[in-house]
One Martini backbone bead per residue (centre of mass of N, CA, C, O) as a GRO file, in nm:
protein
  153
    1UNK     BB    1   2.092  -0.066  -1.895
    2UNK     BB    2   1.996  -0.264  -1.718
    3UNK     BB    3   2.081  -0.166  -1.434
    4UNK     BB    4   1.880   0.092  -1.486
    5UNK     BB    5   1.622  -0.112  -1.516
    6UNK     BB    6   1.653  -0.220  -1.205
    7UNK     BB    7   1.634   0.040  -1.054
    8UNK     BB    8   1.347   0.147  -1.198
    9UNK     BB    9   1.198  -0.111  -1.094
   10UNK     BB   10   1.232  -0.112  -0.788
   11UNK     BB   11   1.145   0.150  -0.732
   12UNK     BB   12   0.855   0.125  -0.819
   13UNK     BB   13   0.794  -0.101  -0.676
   14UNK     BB   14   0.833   0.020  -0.416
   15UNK     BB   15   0.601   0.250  -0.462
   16UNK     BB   16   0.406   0.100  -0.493
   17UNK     BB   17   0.353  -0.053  -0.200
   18UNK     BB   18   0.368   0.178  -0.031
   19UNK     BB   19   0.041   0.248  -0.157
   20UNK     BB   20  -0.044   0.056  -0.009
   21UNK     BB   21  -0.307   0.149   0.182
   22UNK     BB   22  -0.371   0.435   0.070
   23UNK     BB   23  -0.417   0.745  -0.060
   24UNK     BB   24  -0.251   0.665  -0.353
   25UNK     BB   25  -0.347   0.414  -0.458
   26UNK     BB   26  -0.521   0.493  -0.725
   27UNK     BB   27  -0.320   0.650  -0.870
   28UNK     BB   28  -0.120   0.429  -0.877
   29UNK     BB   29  -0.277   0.216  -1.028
   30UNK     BB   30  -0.314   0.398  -1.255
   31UNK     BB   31  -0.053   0.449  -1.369
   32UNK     BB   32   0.038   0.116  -1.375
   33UNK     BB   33  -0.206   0.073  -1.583
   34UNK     BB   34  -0.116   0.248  -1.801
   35UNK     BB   35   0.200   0.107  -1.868
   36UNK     BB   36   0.030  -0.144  -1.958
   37UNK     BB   37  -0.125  -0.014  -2.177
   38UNK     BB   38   0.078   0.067  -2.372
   39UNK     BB   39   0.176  -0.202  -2.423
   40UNK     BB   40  -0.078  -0.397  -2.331
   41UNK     BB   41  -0.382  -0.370  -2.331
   42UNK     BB   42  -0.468  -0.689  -2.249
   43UNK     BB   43  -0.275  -0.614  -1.957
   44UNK     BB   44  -0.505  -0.489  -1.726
   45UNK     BB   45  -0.673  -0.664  -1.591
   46UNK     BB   46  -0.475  -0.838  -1.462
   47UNK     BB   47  -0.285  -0.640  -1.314
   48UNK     BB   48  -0.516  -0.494  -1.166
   49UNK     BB   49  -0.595  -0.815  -1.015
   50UNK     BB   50  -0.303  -0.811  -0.859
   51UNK     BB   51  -0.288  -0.525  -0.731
   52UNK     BB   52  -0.549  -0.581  -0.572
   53UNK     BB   53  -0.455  -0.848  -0.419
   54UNK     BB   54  -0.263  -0.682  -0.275
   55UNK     BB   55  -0.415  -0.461  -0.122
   56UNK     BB   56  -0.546  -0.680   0.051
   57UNK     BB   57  -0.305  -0.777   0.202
   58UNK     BB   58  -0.194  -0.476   0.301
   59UNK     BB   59  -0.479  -0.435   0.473
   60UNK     BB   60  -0.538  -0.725   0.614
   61UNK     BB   61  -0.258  -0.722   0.789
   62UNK     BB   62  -0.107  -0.737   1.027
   63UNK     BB   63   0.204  -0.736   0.838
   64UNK     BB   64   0.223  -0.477   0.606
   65UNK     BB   65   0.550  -0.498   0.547
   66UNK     BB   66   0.579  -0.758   0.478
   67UNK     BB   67   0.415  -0.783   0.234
   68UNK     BB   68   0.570  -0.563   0.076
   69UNK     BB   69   0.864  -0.741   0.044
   70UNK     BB   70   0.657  -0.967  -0.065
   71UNK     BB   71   0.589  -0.769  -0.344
   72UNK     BB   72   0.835  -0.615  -0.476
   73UNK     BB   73   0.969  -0.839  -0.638
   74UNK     BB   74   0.718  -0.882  -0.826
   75UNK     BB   75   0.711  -0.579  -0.907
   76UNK     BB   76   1.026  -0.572  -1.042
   77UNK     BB   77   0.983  -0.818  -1.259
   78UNK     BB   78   0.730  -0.690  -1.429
   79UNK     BB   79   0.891  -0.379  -1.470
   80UNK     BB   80   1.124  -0.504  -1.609
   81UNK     BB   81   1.001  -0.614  -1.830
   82UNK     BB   82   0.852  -0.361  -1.968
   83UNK     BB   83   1.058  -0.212  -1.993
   84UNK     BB   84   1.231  -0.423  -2.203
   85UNK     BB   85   0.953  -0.382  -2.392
   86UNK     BB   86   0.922  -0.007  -2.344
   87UNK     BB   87   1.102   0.210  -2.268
   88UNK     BB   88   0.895   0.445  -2.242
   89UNK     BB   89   0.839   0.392  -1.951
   90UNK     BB   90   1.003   0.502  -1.798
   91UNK     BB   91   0.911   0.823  -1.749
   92UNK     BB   92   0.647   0.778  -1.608
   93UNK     BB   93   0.783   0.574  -1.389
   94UNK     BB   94   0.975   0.819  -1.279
   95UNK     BB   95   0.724   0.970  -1.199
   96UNK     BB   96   0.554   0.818  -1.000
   97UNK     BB   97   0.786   0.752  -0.820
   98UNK     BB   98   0.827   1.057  -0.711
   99UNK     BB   99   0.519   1.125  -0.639
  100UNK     BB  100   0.523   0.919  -0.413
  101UNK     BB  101   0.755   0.974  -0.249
  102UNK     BB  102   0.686   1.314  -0.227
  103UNK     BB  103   0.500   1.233  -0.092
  104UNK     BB  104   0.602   1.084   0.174
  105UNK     BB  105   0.836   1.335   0.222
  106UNK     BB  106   0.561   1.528   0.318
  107UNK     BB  107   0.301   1.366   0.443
  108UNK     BB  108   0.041   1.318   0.273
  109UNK     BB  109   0.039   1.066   0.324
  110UNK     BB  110  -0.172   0.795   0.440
  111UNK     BB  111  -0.358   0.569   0.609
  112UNK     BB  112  -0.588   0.315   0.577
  113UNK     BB  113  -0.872   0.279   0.733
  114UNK     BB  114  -1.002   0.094   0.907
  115UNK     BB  115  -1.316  -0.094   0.961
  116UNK     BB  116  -1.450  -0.134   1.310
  117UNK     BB  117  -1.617  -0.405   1.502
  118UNK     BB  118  -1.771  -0.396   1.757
  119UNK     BB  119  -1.938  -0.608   2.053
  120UNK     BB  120  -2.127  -0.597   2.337
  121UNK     BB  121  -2.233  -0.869   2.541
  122UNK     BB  122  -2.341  -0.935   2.805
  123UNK     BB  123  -2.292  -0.699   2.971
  124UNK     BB  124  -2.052  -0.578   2.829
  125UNK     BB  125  -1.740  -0.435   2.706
  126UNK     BB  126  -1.573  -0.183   2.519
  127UNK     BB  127  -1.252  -0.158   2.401
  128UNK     BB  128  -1.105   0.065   2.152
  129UNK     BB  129  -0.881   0.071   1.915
  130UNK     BB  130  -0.699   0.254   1.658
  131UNK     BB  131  -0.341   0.325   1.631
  132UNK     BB  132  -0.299   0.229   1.931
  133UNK     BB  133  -0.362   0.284   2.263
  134UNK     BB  134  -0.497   0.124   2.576
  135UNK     BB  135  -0.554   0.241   2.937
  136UNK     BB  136  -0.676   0.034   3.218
  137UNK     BB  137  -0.821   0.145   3.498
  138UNK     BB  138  -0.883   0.062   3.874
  139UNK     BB  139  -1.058   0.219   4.120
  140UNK     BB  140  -1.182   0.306   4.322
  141UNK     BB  141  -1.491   0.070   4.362
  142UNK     BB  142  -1.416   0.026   4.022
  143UNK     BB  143  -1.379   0.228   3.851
  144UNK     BB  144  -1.329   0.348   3.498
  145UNK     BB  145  -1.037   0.433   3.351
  146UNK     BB  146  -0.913   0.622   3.057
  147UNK     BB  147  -0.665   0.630   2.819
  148UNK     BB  148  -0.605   0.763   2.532
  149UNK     BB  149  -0.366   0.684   2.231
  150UNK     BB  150  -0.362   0.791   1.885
  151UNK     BB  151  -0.086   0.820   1.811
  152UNK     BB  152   0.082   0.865   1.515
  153UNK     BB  153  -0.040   1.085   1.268
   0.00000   0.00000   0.00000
């Protein structure tokens, strides 16, 4: 039983993780305070401002797959302790991590884009790109051409 609720707190941290920073994030924040909400109604909003706190780490992050693997193990022994206090937890733990999972092995999932903002000063130019390369040259004369490659989407 115990290896059974360590591998769906596992799963399940795995899905909240996964979703952090992406269009499931809502969804999934609130699903993960349901089930927190079952056990012990006082203990959602503390749980909600864990979850803010990891989503704006793996929002903010240079490094957002670091970040979601060293918040997995945090959030497997969160999910093993509510599972081993509710048992009830499983099915809509194993609910959620399976909807989580199925938009991602479907495309549904996407990354949320951060907001970017450029701005060139004295007479300066802004070449900027987000989730892509940028490849500027030089032709004759001084001329910029741009090639922009907004990788895969």
């Amino acid at each position: 039983m115990s290896d059974e609720l360590t591998l769906l707190a596992e799963a399940g941290a795995a899905a909240v993780v996964a979703a952090m920073a992406t269009d499931l994030w809502q969804a999934t924040r609130d699903g993960v305070l349901g089930l927190f909400r079952r056990d012990a109604p006082d203990s959602a909003a503390p749980v909600g401002a864990r979850l803010d706190e990891g989503a704006a780490l793996v929002r903010t992050s240079a490094a957002p797959d670091d970040v979601r693997r060293a918040l997995a193990g945090t959030w497997a022994r969160e999910l093993h302790e509510l599972l081993r206090r509710d048992p009830a937890c499983r099915v809509p733990l194993a609910r959620l991590t399976a909807e989580v999972d199925g938009a991602f092995a479907s495309g549904r999932a996407a990354a949320v884009v951060l907001e970017q903002n450029n701005t060139a000063r004295d007479s300066g130019t802004v070449f900027a790109v987000q989730h892509g390369d940028i490849h500027t040259t030089r032709g004759a004369g001084g001329a910029t051409r741009q090639d922009l490659d907004d990788g895969p989407q």
